[in-house]
Each structure stands twice: as structure tokens, then as C-alpha cells.
Amino acid sequence: MKLKEFESILQGVETFANPKYELEQYPTSPHIASRILFTADRSYDDIEDKLVLDLGCGTGMLAVGANILGSGYTVGIDIDSEALALANKNIEEFEVDVDLIQADILKICDGSNLFKSLHSFDTVIMNPPFGTRKKGADTCFVEAGLAMSRSAVYSLHKSSTRNHFEKKAKEWGVEFQVVAQLRFDIPKMYKFHKKESADVQVDLLRFSWPEGKFTIAEQDKKASTCVCEHENDKTQAVIPELDTSTPVNSTVNVNK
């Protein structure tokens, strides 16, 4: 499949009907989504046959696209039930194998230990909040992605934050790369928007664990199981192994 064909296919993914500003819900366009996924797959071999996680999946643009490119298994996580309902619709429309979990990624950073991951996924992809509503949300998402990935994290961030993330990568002990510089088109979505659209300069960043960081023994564990906890109530969201018969498109809520 060629890039233009892939982008054309993603045009059919339905985006937010009623975006929520408090969650910084700005849709990932088919143009940007296709380039993120194509680069991850063709340049780094991080999509095909891999366990892929879409953090803050919204309506499923990246998750659906990853599965179209041949991911071995894909999971999307988002806090917004309305977005997940639309993601479910997109999954059914495209007949792809994606499961969904409703959870608050930011709780990882506030001490509640929502996720206790075993580095269950090969690749994490995301278009996270820029951190304009909740300071540090962008950094939190990357930290969460690294906790759940055993290979690489692909994430979109304002170009103005590049130095910040380069420093953070050193602190985290991971490799840092600016894969591409893109223009993120933000249409007029909220009342305070004065222009019909605005271009924001963004970087596609790749954070990767050093080769050999995780042993073969660790990777051979039931790596497709993500154990989730909320406060004192332990709730396990089991992400099935690739050969299970768990229904596609099941949504597990771990916020209750």
C-alpha cells in the first residue's frame, strides 16, 4: 500500500462530533496519522505484527490505521466515553481488530498507580494533549507510554517543547529522535477560536528503549496482559493474547 492510498483510506475515520476543550481534543488528521504510522512501520518496523497501543486514542484514527497496516494486535485507551463510542463505530466500519479501554492516563502521574504495566506493548503511538489545559499532561503521556512499551513510543508535540523532551529523555534513560517536523492544522472548533484554522508547528518524536533493555525471558511473559488498578479497588483489564477468542471491540472501564 502506498502512502497516498493509506491516507485516502483514513479519510473515512469519523472524528469528534462534540470535542471537549478540557481534554484538548483536537483530531489527528488523516494526513498526519498516515505519516506517523507509515514512518513507524516502513522506517522502523514498529507496526506490522507488533503489539500496538494508542494512548488517548480519541475516535481511533491511529489505532484503526495501525491495524490496517498489519499490527498483530491493537489497543486504544481514552478517558472519554463518547470518543470511545465513536471509536467503536469506526472499528466496526473498518472491520479491524482493536480493543478499547476507558481509563484516565493522567492518574499515572498523580500517585494513584492506575496502570502497573509489564512493558506489555512493542509500540505506543499517540497524539497527546499539548499540556495547555493541564500543565505537564504531555510529559505524563510520554512517561505512561514508556512504562507500557518495550520498544518505542511515537508522540506528537509542539516544536517549542523539543528541548524539554530531549532533556527528559536523558532523565528517563531512553533514546530521543525528532523523526519529522509537521504542520498540525487546528480547525475552528471552540468558541474562543477566532480564525477558521491555525497551523501549529509540531514534532513527531520517537522515544526508544536501548536495544536489549528487556530480556527475552521478560518478553516471553504474558506480555499482552495489562494490569490496571484504581485507588483501593483492584480491577484487572486483561488484554487478550493474540490467539484468544475475546470479542473484538470490547470496551473495559477501569475508572469505576
PDB file of C-alpha atoms in Angstrom, residues 150-242:
ATOM      1  CA  ARG A 150       9.249  -2.365  25.475  1.00  0.00           C
ATOM      2  CA  SER A 151      10.466  -0.835  22.226  1.00  0.00           C
ATOM      3  CA  ALA A 152       9.347   2.624  21.059  1.00  0.00           C
ATOM      4  CA  VAL A 153       6.939   5.485  21.676  1.00  0.00           C
ATOM      5  CA  TYR A 154       5.818   7.813  18.877  1.00  0.00           C
ATOM      6  CA  SER A 155       4.302  11.093  20.021  1.00  0.00           C
ATOM      7  CA  LEU A 156       3.313  14.494  18.589  1.00  0.00           C
ATOM      8  CA  HIS A 157       4.412  17.618  20.464  1.00  0.00           C
ATOM      9  CA  LYS A 158       4.735  21.325  19.848  1.00  0.00           C
ATOM     10  CA  SER A 159       8.135  22.053  18.332  1.00  0.00           C
ATOM     11  CA  SER A 160       8.667  24.639  21.060  1.00  0.00           C
ATOM     12  CA  THR A 161       8.880  21.810  23.621  1.00  0.00           C
ATOM     13  CA  ARG A 162      11.627  19.894  21.793  1.00  0.00           C
ATOM     14  CA  ASN A 163      14.417  20.847  24.190  1.00  0.00           C
ATOM     15  CA  HIS A 164      12.253  19.910  27.159  1.00  0.00           C
ATOM     16  CA  PHE A 165      11.647  16.403  25.831  1.00  0.00           C
ATOM     17  CA  GLU A 166      15.252  15.924  24.815  1.00  0.00           C
ATOM     18  CA  LYS A 167      16.254  16.624  28.433  1.00  0.00           C
ATOM     19  CA  LYS A 168      13.512  14.381  29.776  1.00  0.00           C
ATOM     20  CA  ALA A 169      14.647  11.543  27.504  1.00  0.00           C
ATOM     21  CA  LYS A 170      18.096  11.684  29.104  1.00  0.00           C
ATOM     22  CA  GLU A 171      16.492  11.571  32.554  1.00  0.00           C
ATOM     23  CA  TRP A 172      14.383   8.569  31.547  1.00  0.00           C
ATOM     24  CA  GLY A 173      17.354   6.759  30.006  1.00  0.00           C
ATOM     25  CA  VAL A 174      15.800   6.445  26.553  1.00  0.00           C
ATOM     26  CA  GLU A 175      16.913   7.419  23.078  1.00  0.00           C
ATOM     27  CA  PHE A 176      15.375  10.534  21.569  1.00  0.00           C
ATOM     28  CA  GLN A 177      14.820  11.354  17.919  1.00  0.00           C
ATOM     29  CA  VAL A 178      12.947  14.035  16.003  1.00  0.00           C
ATOM     30  CA  VAL A 179      11.525  11.888  13.228  1.00  0.00           C
ATOM     31  CA  ALA A 180       9.668  14.651  11.378  1.00  0.00           C
ATOM     32  CA  GLN A 181       8.503  18.256  11.602  1.00  0.00           C
ATOM     33  CA  LEU A 182       4.875  18.726  10.639  1.00  0.00           C
ATOM     34  CA  ARG A 183       2.181  21.381  10.484  1.00  0.00           C
ATOM     35  CA  PHE A 184      -0.780  20.470  12.649  1.00  0.00           C
ATOM     36  CA  ASP A 185      -3.889  22.121  11.260  1.00  0.00           C
ATOM     37  CA  ILE A 186      -6.348  23.076  14.008  1.00  0.00           C
ATOM     38  CA  PRO A 187      -9.774  23.965  12.598  1.00  0.00           C
ATOM     39  CA  LYS A 188     -12.164  26.383  14.298  1.00  0.00           C
ATOM     40  CA  MET A 189     -13.638  24.046  16.915  1.00  0.00           C
ATOM     41  CA  TYR A 190     -14.203  26.084  20.068  1.00  0.00           C
ATOM     42  CA  LYS A 191     -15.896  29.413  20.801  1.00  0.00           C
ATOM     43  CA  PHE A 192     -12.642  31.178  21.624  1.00  0.00           C
ATOM     44  CA  HIS A 193     -11.152  30.301  18.228  1.00  0.00           C
ATOM     45  CA  LYS A 194     -11.106  33.442  16.108  1.00  0.00           C
ATOM     46  CA  LYS A 195      -9.561  32.040  12.936  1.00  0.00           C
ATOM     47  CA  GLU A 196     -11.105  29.447  10.650  1.00  0.00           C
ATOM     48  CA  SER A 197      -7.948  27.392  11.088  1.00  0.00           C
ATOM     49  CA  ALA A 198      -4.463  27.679  12.530  1.00  0.00           C
ATOM     50  CA  ASP A 199      -1.241  25.808  11.822  1.00  0.00           C
ATOM     51  CA  VAL A 200       0.828  24.678  14.799  1.00  0.00           C
ATOM     52  CA  GLN A 201       4.392  23.516  14.253  1.00  0.00           C
ATOM     53  CA  VAL A 202       4.771  20.059  15.761  1.00  0.00           C
ATOM     54  CA  ASP A 203       7.471  17.409  16.035  1.00  0.00           C
ATOM     55  CA  LEU A 204       6.928  13.712  15.639  1.00  0.00           C
ATOM     56  CA  LEU A 205       9.174  12.361  18.377  1.00  0.00           C
ATOM     57  CA  ARG A 206      10.405   8.809  18.781  1.00  0.00           C
ATOM     58  CA  PHE A 207      11.464   7.655  22.235  1.00  0.00           C
ATOM     59  CA  SER A 208      13.040   4.219  22.285  1.00  0.00           C
ATOM     60  CA  TRP A 209      14.460   1.898  24.889  1.00  0.00           C
ATOM     61  CA  PRO A 210      18.099   0.853  24.380  1.00  0.00           C
ATOM     62  CA  GLU A 211      18.377  -2.419  22.492  1.00  0.00           C
ATOM     63  CA  GLY A 212      18.420  -5.342  24.878  1.00  0.00           C
ATOM     64  CA  LYS A 213      16.804  -3.379  27.708  1.00  0.00           C
ATOM     65  CA  PHE A 214      14.227  -6.107  28.157  1.00  0.00           C
ATOM     66  CA  THR A 215      15.389  -9.699  28.212  1.00  0.00           C
ATOM     67  CA  ILE A 216      13.912 -12.417  26.062  1.00  0.00           C
ATOM     68  CA  ALA A 217      12.531 -14.019  29.221  1.00  0.00           C
ATOM     69  CA  GLU A 218      10.663 -10.829  30.073  1.00  0.00           C
ATOM     70  CA  GLN A 219       9.286 -10.555  26.572  1.00  0.00           C
ATOM     71  CA  ASP A 220       8.079 -14.167  26.718  1.00  0.00           C
ATOM     72  CA  LYS A 221       5.847 -13.444  29.716  1.00  0.00           C
ATOM     73  CA  LYS A 222       2.151 -12.893  29.062  1.00  0.00           C
ATOM     74  CA  ALA A 223       3.148  -9.585  27.613  1.00  0.00           C
ATOM     75  CA  SER A 224      -0.309  -8.847  26.326  1.00  0.00           C
ATOM     76  CA  THR A 225      -1.787  -8.523  29.832  1.00  0.00           C
ATOM     77  CA  CYS A 226      -2.095  -5.030  31.268  1.00  0.00           C
ATOM     78  CA  VAL A 227      -2.981  -4.947  34.962  1.00  0.00           C
ATOM     79  CA  CYS A 228      -4.878  -1.831  35.958  1.00  0.00           C
ATOM     80  CA  GLU A 229      -5.604  -0.576  39.464  1.00  0.00           C
ATOM     81  CA  HIS A 230      -7.713   2.322  40.653  1.00  0.00           C
ATOM     82  CA  GLU A 231      -7.383   3.561  44.227  1.00  0.00           C
ATOM     83  CA  ASN A 232      -8.017   0.630  46.622  1.00  0.00           C
ATOM     84  CA  ASP A 233     -10.241  -1.243  44.236  1.00  0.00           C
ATOM     85  CA  LYS A 234      -8.206  -3.603  42.085  1.00  0.00           C
ATOM     86  CA  THR A 235      -9.643  -4.034  38.620  1.00  0.00           C
ATOM     87  CA  GLN A 236      -7.829  -6.098  36.052  1.00  0.00           C
ATOM     88  CA  ALA A 237      -8.232  -5.169  32.422  1.00  0.00           C
ATOM     89  CA  VAL A 238      -6.892  -8.195  30.610  1.00  0.00           C
ATOM     90  CA  ILE A 239      -5.719  -7.517  27.103  1.00  0.00           C
ATOM     91  CA  PRO A 240      -6.024 -10.925  25.412  1.00  0.00           C
ATOM     92  CA  GLU A 241      -3.173 -12.813  23.820  1.00  0.00           C
ATOM     93  CA  LEU A 242      -3.239 -12.857  20.054  1.00  0.00           C
TER      94      LEU A 242
END
